[in-house]
């Protein structure tokens, strides 16, 4: 009943320790040291090499090390057909994303960039700020992370609306859905937060048309995937002044190439894809709970629906 760890981006020792503390009976192996392929029941993976998982005859589930599944979906040849792929849903990721979104929202809301520039210029100038209740936040994606961010923001007093594919009811959040709901959400967002999964339907969604539909002076926070945004359209909107700023954690190419204009743009606050990182200490209990479900003969939760792409 081995668990096989396959990721060059995560620390196997941290995971080995966190899992052993909960389930010392499950042997932990790090690819390519597979041992007996027939003994491998579970894989914990991110961007697995094409030959890592096919050839494991008793594999029962592939647990993604990330919430986004592009780390697995981008390498379809690495996924044995018929084996469920399970998204990472764990409290550390949800809390981390809510913190990141709150940090960026509050920074723009209170004029962080402005006052940092004033400090550089030695300028003492006080400006009246809106109150949280006067700044409308729109969240693209009302899934696990979108709802976690929404809870944090409503707690801070911001009016929050959200957008999803299917209709939703979320406490204190004005919920929109589907193609028709997008226009209403965007038109009423002083700060637009992107927490969508990357699918053929959402790739390039944040383009010139969507940005033009935002109120003048709006801010974009993208913590989902870089390919949701059309970079040149974002730059044009920042340069024209239609958008006041953008906080970007994710990029079409990562690491962001050194000559990319985002690096030095005065209205962009940039972080290196750290909004929410899966933490072994908080994620191991979630993985162990999923294994327990499978052992009881139940289906794991948060299985990726390959048809809808997330
Ligand atoms: P979920 O699957 O829980 O939620 C996705 C949400 O997006 C759902 O509300 C879904 O609608 C909605 N959605 C999907 N497709 C569409 C569409 N075509 N139109 C409208 N709404 C749509 O994902 P998570 O919240 O767990 O994660 C979201 C993303 O965050 C991940 O995919 C990943 O890309 C990114 N991420 C980034 C991290 C970072 O550090 N920067 C860390 C972790 C994740 P419905 O509810 O109707 O299904
Ligand atoms: C994730 C990420 O998807 O870190 O979990 O982006």
Short mmCIF file of N, CA and C in Angstrom, two decimals, residues 97-211:
data_model
loop_
_atom_site.label_atom_id
_atom_site.label_comp_id
_atom_site.label_asym_id
_atom_site.label_seq_id
_atom_site.Cartn_x
_atom_site.Cartn_y
_atom_site.Cartn_z
N UNK A 97 -4.57 31.79 0.78
CA UNK A 97 -5.13 32.59 -0.31
C UNK A 97 -5.96 33.74 0.24
N UNK A 98 -6.74 33.47 1.29
CA UNK A 98 -7.54 34.55 1.88
C UNK A 98 -6.62 35.67 2.40
N UNK A 99 -5.50 35.28 3.01
CA UNK A 99 -4.55 36.28 3.52
C UNK A 99 -3.95 37.10 2.37
N UNK A 100 -3.56 36.40 1.30
CA UNK A 100 -2.95 37.12 0.17
C UNK A 100 -3.94 38.12 -0.42
N UNK A 101 -5.17 37.67 -0.63
CA UNK A 101 -6.17 38.55 -1.25
C UNK A 101 -6.46 39.74 -0.33
N UNK A 102 -6.60 39.46 0.97
CA UNK A 102 -6.86 40.56 1.91
C UNK A 102 -5.69 41.55 1.91
N UNK A 103 -4.47 41.02 1.89
CA UNK A 103 -3.26 41.88 1.85
C UNK A 103 -3.32 42.81 0.64
N UNK A 104 -3.57 42.24 -0.54
CA UNK A 104 -3.55 43.06 -1.75
C UNK A 104 -4.72 44.03 -1.79
N UNK A 105 -5.90 43.56 -1.38
CA UNK A 105 -7.07 44.44 -1.38
C UNK A 105 -6.82 45.63 -0.44
N UNK A 106 -6.35 45.33 0.76
CA UNK A 106 -6.13 46.42 1.73
C UNK A 106 -5.02 47.36 1.26
N UNK A 107 -4.01 46.80 0.62
CA UNK A 107 -2.91 47.65 0.15
C UNK A 107 -3.42 48.66 -0.89
N UNK A 108 -4.23 48.17 -1.85
CA UNK A 108 -4.75 49.11 -2.86
C UNK A 108 -5.80 50.02 -2.24
N UNK A 109 -6.62 49.46 -1.40
CA UNK A 109 -7.70 50.23 -0.77
C UNK A 109 -7.15 51.42 0.02
N UNK A 110 -6.02 51.19 0.72
CA UNK A 110 -5.46 52.25 1.57
C UNK A 110 -4.32 53.03 0.90
N UNK A 111 -4.10 52.79 -0.40
CA UNK A 111 -3.11 53.60 -1.12
C UNK A 111 -1.68 53.24 -0.81
N UNK A 112 -1.41 51.95 -0.62
CA UNK A 112 -0.05 51.51 -0.27
C UNK A 112 0.99 51.97 -1.27
N UNK A 113 0.71 51.79 -2.56
CA UNK A 113 1.70 52.14 -3.60
C UNK A 113 1.96 53.65 -3.59
N UNK A 114 0.87 54.38 -3.40
CA UNK A 114 0.97 55.84 -3.39
C UNK A 114 1.86 56.33 -2.26
N UNK A 115 1.61 55.80 -1.06
CA UNK A 115 2.39 56.27 0.09
C UNK A 115 3.84 55.78 0.04
N UNK A 116 4.06 54.60 -0.58
CA UNK A 116 5.46 54.17 -0.74
C UNK A 116 6.19 55.12 -1.68
N UNK A 117 5.48 55.56 -2.76
CA UNK A 117 6.10 56.50 -3.70
C UNK A 117 6.33 57.85 -3.01
N UNK A 118 5.36 58.28 -2.19
CA UNK A 118 5.54 59.55 -1.46
C UNK A 118 6.73 59.47 -0.51
N UNK A 119 6.89 58.31 0.13
CA UNK A 119 8.02 58.15 1.05
C UNK A 119 9.34 58.28 0.30
N UNK A 120 9.41 57.63 -0.89
CA UNK A 120 10.63 57.71 -1.70
C UNK A 120 10.93 59.16 -2.05
N UNK A 121 9.85 59.95 -2.30
CA UNK A 121 10.03 61.34 -2.71
C UNK A 121 10.11 62.28 -1.50
N UNK A 122 10.04 61.73 -0.28
CA UNK A 122 10.08 62.57 0.92
C UNK A 122 8.88 63.51 0.99
N UNK A 123 7.74 63.04 0.51
CA UNK A 123 6.57 63.92 0.41
C UNK A 123 5.57 63.59 1.51
N UNK A 124 5.16 64.59 2.29
CA UNK A 124 4.15 64.43 3.36
C UNK A 124 2.84 64.94 2.81
N UNK A 125 1.96 64.01 2.40
CA UNK A 125 0.68 64.43 1.83
C UNK A 125 -0.40 63.45 2.24
N UNK A 126 -1.41 63.94 2.94
CA UNK A 126 -2.45 63.06 3.46
C UNK A 126 -3.64 63.06 2.53
N UNK A 127 -4.14 61.87 2.26
CA UNK A 127 -5.30 61.75 1.38
C UNK A 127 -6.42 61.04 2.12
N UNK A 128 -7.64 61.45 1.87
CA UNK A 128 -8.80 60.78 2.48
C UNK A 128 -9.02 59.46 1.76
N UNK A 129 -9.24 58.39 2.54
CA UNK A 129 -9.47 57.07 1.93
C UNK A 129 -10.95 56.74 2.01
N UNK A 130 -11.42 55.95 1.06
CA UNK A 130 -12.78 55.41 1.19
C UNK A 130 -12.79 54.44 2.37
N UNK A 131 -13.96 54.15 2.88
CA UNK A 131 -14.09 53.07 3.87
C UNK A 131 -14.29 51.75 3.13
N UNK A 132 -14.01 50.66 3.82
CA UNK A 132 -14.15 49.34 3.18
C UNK A 132 -15.55 49.18 2.58
N UNK A 133 -16.54 49.65 3.29
CA UNK A 133 -17.93 49.50 2.83
C UNK A 133 -18.22 50.22 1.54
N UNK A 134 -17.30 51.12 1.15
CA UNK A 134 -17.50 51.89 -0.09
C UNK A 134 -16.68 51.33 -1.26
N UNK A 135 -15.96 50.24 -1.05
CA UNK A 135 -15.10 49.67 -2.12
C UNK A 135 -15.65 48.30 -2.49
N UNK A 136 -16.14 48.18 -3.71
CA UNK A 136 -16.81 46.93 -4.13
C UNK A 136 -15.78 45.93 -4.68
N UNK A 137 -15.84 44.72 -4.15
CA UNK A 137 -14.90 43.67 -4.59
C UNK A 137 -15.67 42.64 -5.41
N UNK A 138 -15.12 42.28 -6.56
CA UNK A 138 -15.70 41.20 -7.37
C UNK A 138 -14.71 40.04 -7.43
N UNK A 139 -15.20 38.84 -7.22
CA UNK A 139 -14.31 37.67 -7.25
C UNK A 139 -14.74 36.76 -8.40
N UNK A 140 -13.82 36.53 -9.33
CA UNK A 140 -14.06 35.57 -10.41
C UNK A 140 -13.71 34.19 -9.87
N UNK A 141 -14.70 33.32 -9.73
CA UNK A 141 -14.44 31.98 -9.17
C UNK A 141 -14.91 31.95 -7.72
N UNK A 142 -15.98 31.24 -7.47
CA UNK A 142 -16.51 31.12 -6.10
C UNK A 142 -16.37 29.69 -5.61
N UNK A 143 -15.19 29.11 -5.87
CA UNK A 143 -14.93 27.75 -5.39
C UNK A 143 -14.33 27.81 -4.00
N UNK A 144 -13.51 26.81 -3.70
CA UNK A 144 -12.92 26.70 -2.36
C UNK A 144 -12.16 27.98 -2.01
N UNK A 145 -11.30 28.43 -2.91
CA UNK A 145 -10.45 29.58 -2.59
C UNK A 145 -11.20 30.90 -2.74
N UNK A 146 -12.07 31.00 -3.74
CA UNK A 146 -12.87 32.21 -3.91
C UNK A 146 -13.74 32.45 -2.69
N UNK A 147 -14.34 31.40 -2.17
CA UNK A 147 -15.21 31.56 -1.00
C UNK A 147 -14.41 31.87 0.26
N UNK A 148 -13.21 31.29 0.33
CA UNK A 148 -12.35 31.58 1.49
C UNK A 148 -11.96 33.07 1.48
N UNK A 149 -11.58 33.57 0.29
CA UNK A 149 -11.23 35.00 0.18
C UNK A 149 -12.45 35.87 0.48
N UNK A 150 -13.61 35.44 -0.02
CA UNK A 150 -14.83 36.23 0.20
C UNK A 150 -15.15 36.35 1.69
N UNK A 151 -14.97 35.26 2.43
CA UNK A 151 -15.25 35.29 3.87
C UNK A 151 -14.34 36.31 4.57
N UNK A 152 -13.07 36.29 4.18
CA UNK A 152 -12.12 37.22 4.79
C UNK A 152 -12.51 38.66 4.47
N UNK A 153 -12.89 38.92 3.22
CA UNK A 153 -13.19 40.29 2.80
C UNK A 153 -14.50 40.80 3.39
N UNK A 154 -15.51 39.94 3.45
CA UNK A 154 -16.76 40.41 4.07
C UNK A 154 -16.50 40.68 5.56
N UNK A 155 -15.63 39.89 6.16
CA UNK A 155 -15.28 40.12 7.57
C UNK A 155 -14.62 41.47 7.78
N UNK A 156 -13.92 41.95 6.74
CA UNK A 156 -13.26 43.25 6.83
C UNK A 156 -14.22 44.40 6.48
N UNK A 157 -15.42 44.03 6.05
CA UNK A 157 -16.43 45.06 5.78
C UNK A 157 -16.60 45.45 4.32
N UNK A 158 -15.92 44.74 3.41
CA UNK A 158 -16.07 45.06 1.99
C UNK A 158 -17.35 44.43 1.43
N UNK A 159 -18.07 45.14 0.56
CA UNK A 159 -19.15 44.49 -0.17
C UNK A 159 -18.56 43.57 -1.23
N UNK A 160 -18.96 42.31 -1.23
CA UNK A 160 -18.34 41.31 -2.10
C UNK A 160 -19.39 40.68 -3.02
N UNK A 161 -19.03 40.60 -4.30
CA UNK A 161 -19.84 39.84 -5.26
C UNK A 161 -18.92 38.79 -5.87
N UNK A 162 -19.50 37.72 -6.39
CA UNK A 162 -18.68 36.67 -6.97
C UNK A 162 -19.33 36.10 -8.21
N UNK A 163 -18.52 35.37 -8.97
CA UNK A 163 -18.99 34.80 -10.23
C UNK A 163 -18.53 33.35 -10.33
N UNK A 164 -19.47 32.50 -10.71
CA UNK A 164 -19.13 31.08 -10.87
C UNK A 164 -19.81 30.56 -12.14
N UNK A 165 -19.55 29.31 -12.46
CA UNK A 165 -20.15 28.71 -13.67
C UNK A 165 -21.61 28.35 -13.39
N UNK A 166 -21.83 27.74 -12.22
CA UNK A 166 -23.19 27.34 -11.84
C UNK A 166 -23.70 28.28 -10.74
N UNK A 167 -25.02 28.33 -10.57
CA UNK A 167 -25.61 29.24 -9.57
C UNK A 167 -25.18 28.83 -8.16
N UNK A 168 -24.97 29.82 -7.31
CA UNK A 168 -24.49 29.56 -5.94
C UNK A 168 -25.19 30.48 -4.95
N UNK A 169 -25.22 30.05 -3.70
CA UNK A 169 -25.65 30.92 -2.61
C UNK A 169 -24.51 30.93 -1.60
N UNK A 170 -23.94 32.10 -1.38
CA UNK A 170 -22.84 32.22 -0.42
C UNK A 170 -23.18 33.36 0.53
N UNK A 171 -23.08 33.09 1.82
CA UNK A 171 -23.44 34.06 2.85
C UNK A 171 -22.76 35.42 2.60
N UNK A 172 -23.51 36.47 2.60
CA UNK A 172 -23.04 37.87 2.46
C UNK A 172 -22.39 38.18 1.11
N UNK A 173 -22.54 37.29 0.14
CA UNK A 173 -21.91 37.52 -1.16
C UNK A 173 -23.01 37.58 -2.22
N UNK A 174 -22.98 38.61 -3.06
CA UNK A 174 -23.92 38.69 -4.17
C UNK A 174 -23.38 37.76 -5.27
N UNK A 175 -24.15 36.74 -5.58
CA UNK A 175 -23.62 35.70 -6.48
C UNK A 175 -24.16 35.86 -7.91
N UNK A 176 -23.25 35.88 -8.86
CA UNK A 176 -23.59 35.90 -10.29
C UNK A 176 -23.07 34.60 -10.90
N UNK A 177 -23.66 34.20 -11.99
CA UNK A 177 -23.10 33.02 -12.67
C UNK A 177 -23.35 33.08 -14.17
N UNK A 178 -22.58 32.27 -14.87
CA UNK A 178 -22.76 32.13 -16.31
C UNK A 178 -22.37 33.38 -17.08
N UNK A 179 -22.49 33.27 -18.40
CA UNK A 179 -22.05 34.36 -19.28
C UNK A 179 -22.78 35.66 -18.95
N UNK A 180 -24.08 35.59 -18.67
CA UNK A 180 -24.83 36.83 -18.40
C UNK A 180 -24.38 37.49 -17.10
N UNK A 181 -24.02 36.66 -16.12
CA UNK A 181 -23.65 37.21 -14.82
C UNK A 181 -22.31 37.92 -14.84
N UNK A 182 -21.47 37.60 -15.81
CA UNK A 182 -20.13 38.18 -15.81
C UNK A 182 -20.17 39.70 -15.98
N UNK A 183 -21.02 40.18 -16.89
CA UNK A 183 -21.06 41.62 -17.17
C UNK A 183 -21.45 42.39 -15.91
N UNK A 184 -22.45 41.88 -15.16
CA UNK A 184 -22.88 42.58 -13.93
C UNK A 184 -21.77 42.59 -12.90
N UNK A 185 -21.10 41.45 -12.76
CA UNK A 185 -20.02 41.34 -11.77
C UNK A 185 -18.92 42.36 -12.10
N UNK A 186 -18.51 42.37 -13.36
CA UNK A 186 -17.37 43.21 -13.76
C UNK A 186 -17.73 44.69 -13.62
N UNK A 187 -18.93 45.06 -14.06
CA UNK A 187 -19.32 46.48 -14.02
C UNK A 187 -19.37 47.02 -12.59
N UNK A 188 -19.53 46.13 -11.61
CA UNK A 188 -19.64 46.58 -10.23
C UNK A 188 -18.42 46.26 -9.38
N UNK A 189 -17.26 46.09 -10.00
CA UNK A 189 -16.06 45.71 -9.24
C UNK A 189 -15.02 46.82 -9.24
N UNK A 190 -14.82 47.45 -8.09
CA UNK A 190 -13.73 48.42 -7.98
C UNK A 190 -12.40 47.69 -7.89
N UNK A 191 -12.44 46.50 -7.28
CA UNK A 191 -11.26 45.62 -7.26
C UNK A 191 -11.74 44.25 -7.74
N UNK A 192 -11.12 43.76 -8.79
CA UNK A 192 -11.50 42.46 -9.35
C UNK A 192 -10.43 41.43 -8.98
N UNK A 193 -10.86 40.36 -8.34
CA UNK A 193 -9.92 39.31 -7.88
C UNK A 193 -10.16 38.08 -8.72
N UNK A 194 -9.13 37.55 -9.33
CA UNK A 194 -9.30 36.34 -10.15
C UNK A 194 -8.88 35.10 -9.39
N UNK A 195 -9.84 34.19 -9.18
CA UNK A 195 -9.55 32.88 -8.55
C UNK A 195 -10.24 31.77 -9.34
N UNK A 196 -10.14 31.86 -10.65
CA UNK A 196 -10.72 30.83 -11.52
C UNK A 196 -9.70 29.73 -11.79
N UNK A 197 -10.16 28.54 -12.13
CA UNK A 197 -9.21 27.54 -12.65
C UNK A 197 -8.90 27.84 -14.11
N UNK A 198 -7.77 27.37 -14.58
CA UNK A 198 -7.43 27.58 -16.00
C UNK A 198 -8.06 26.47 -16.83
N UNK A 199 -8.99 26.85 -17.69
CA UNK A 199 -9.65 25.89 -18.58
C UNK A 199 -9.74 26.56 -19.96
N UNK A 200 -10.11 25.82 -20.99
CA UNK A 200 -10.27 26.48 -22.31
C UNK A 200 -11.28 27.63 -22.23
N UNK A 201 -12.26 27.55 -21.32
CA UNK A 201 -13.29 28.61 -21.23
C UNK A 201 -12.76 29.85 -20.50
N UNK A 202 -11.79 29.68 -19.62
CA UNK A 202 -11.34 30.83 -18.81
C UNK A 202 -10.01 31.40 -19.30
N UNK A 203 -9.30 30.70 -20.15
CA UNK A 203 -8.02 31.21 -20.65
C UNK A 203 -8.27 32.51 -21.44
N UNK A 204 -7.53 33.55 -21.13
CA UNK A 204 -7.65 34.82 -21.86
C UNK A 204 -8.91 35.60 -21.53
N UNK A 205 -9.63 35.19 -20.48
CA UNK A 205 -10.90 35.86 -20.12
C UNK A 205 -10.66 37.33 -19.76
N UNK A 206 -9.52 37.60 -19.10
CA UNK A 206 -9.26 38.97 -18.66
C UNK A 206 -8.52 39.68 -19.80
N UNK A 207 -9.34 40.11 -20.76
CA UNK A 207 -8.80 40.71 -21.98
C UNK A 207 -9.29 42.16 -22.07
N UNK A 208 -9.02 42.80 -23.23
CA UNK A 208 -9.37 44.22 -23.38
C UNK A 208 -10.85 44.46 -23.14
N UNK A 209 -11.72 43.58 -23.61
CA UNK A 209 -13.17 43.80 -23.46
C UNK A 209 -13.57 43.77 -21.99
N UNK A 210 -13.09 42.73 -21.29
CA UNK A 210 -13.46 42.63 -19.86
C UNK A 210 -12.90 43.82 -19.08
N UNK A 211 -11.67 44.18 -19.36
CA UNK A 211 -11.05 45.28 -18.61
C UNK A 211 -11.79 46.59 -18.89
#
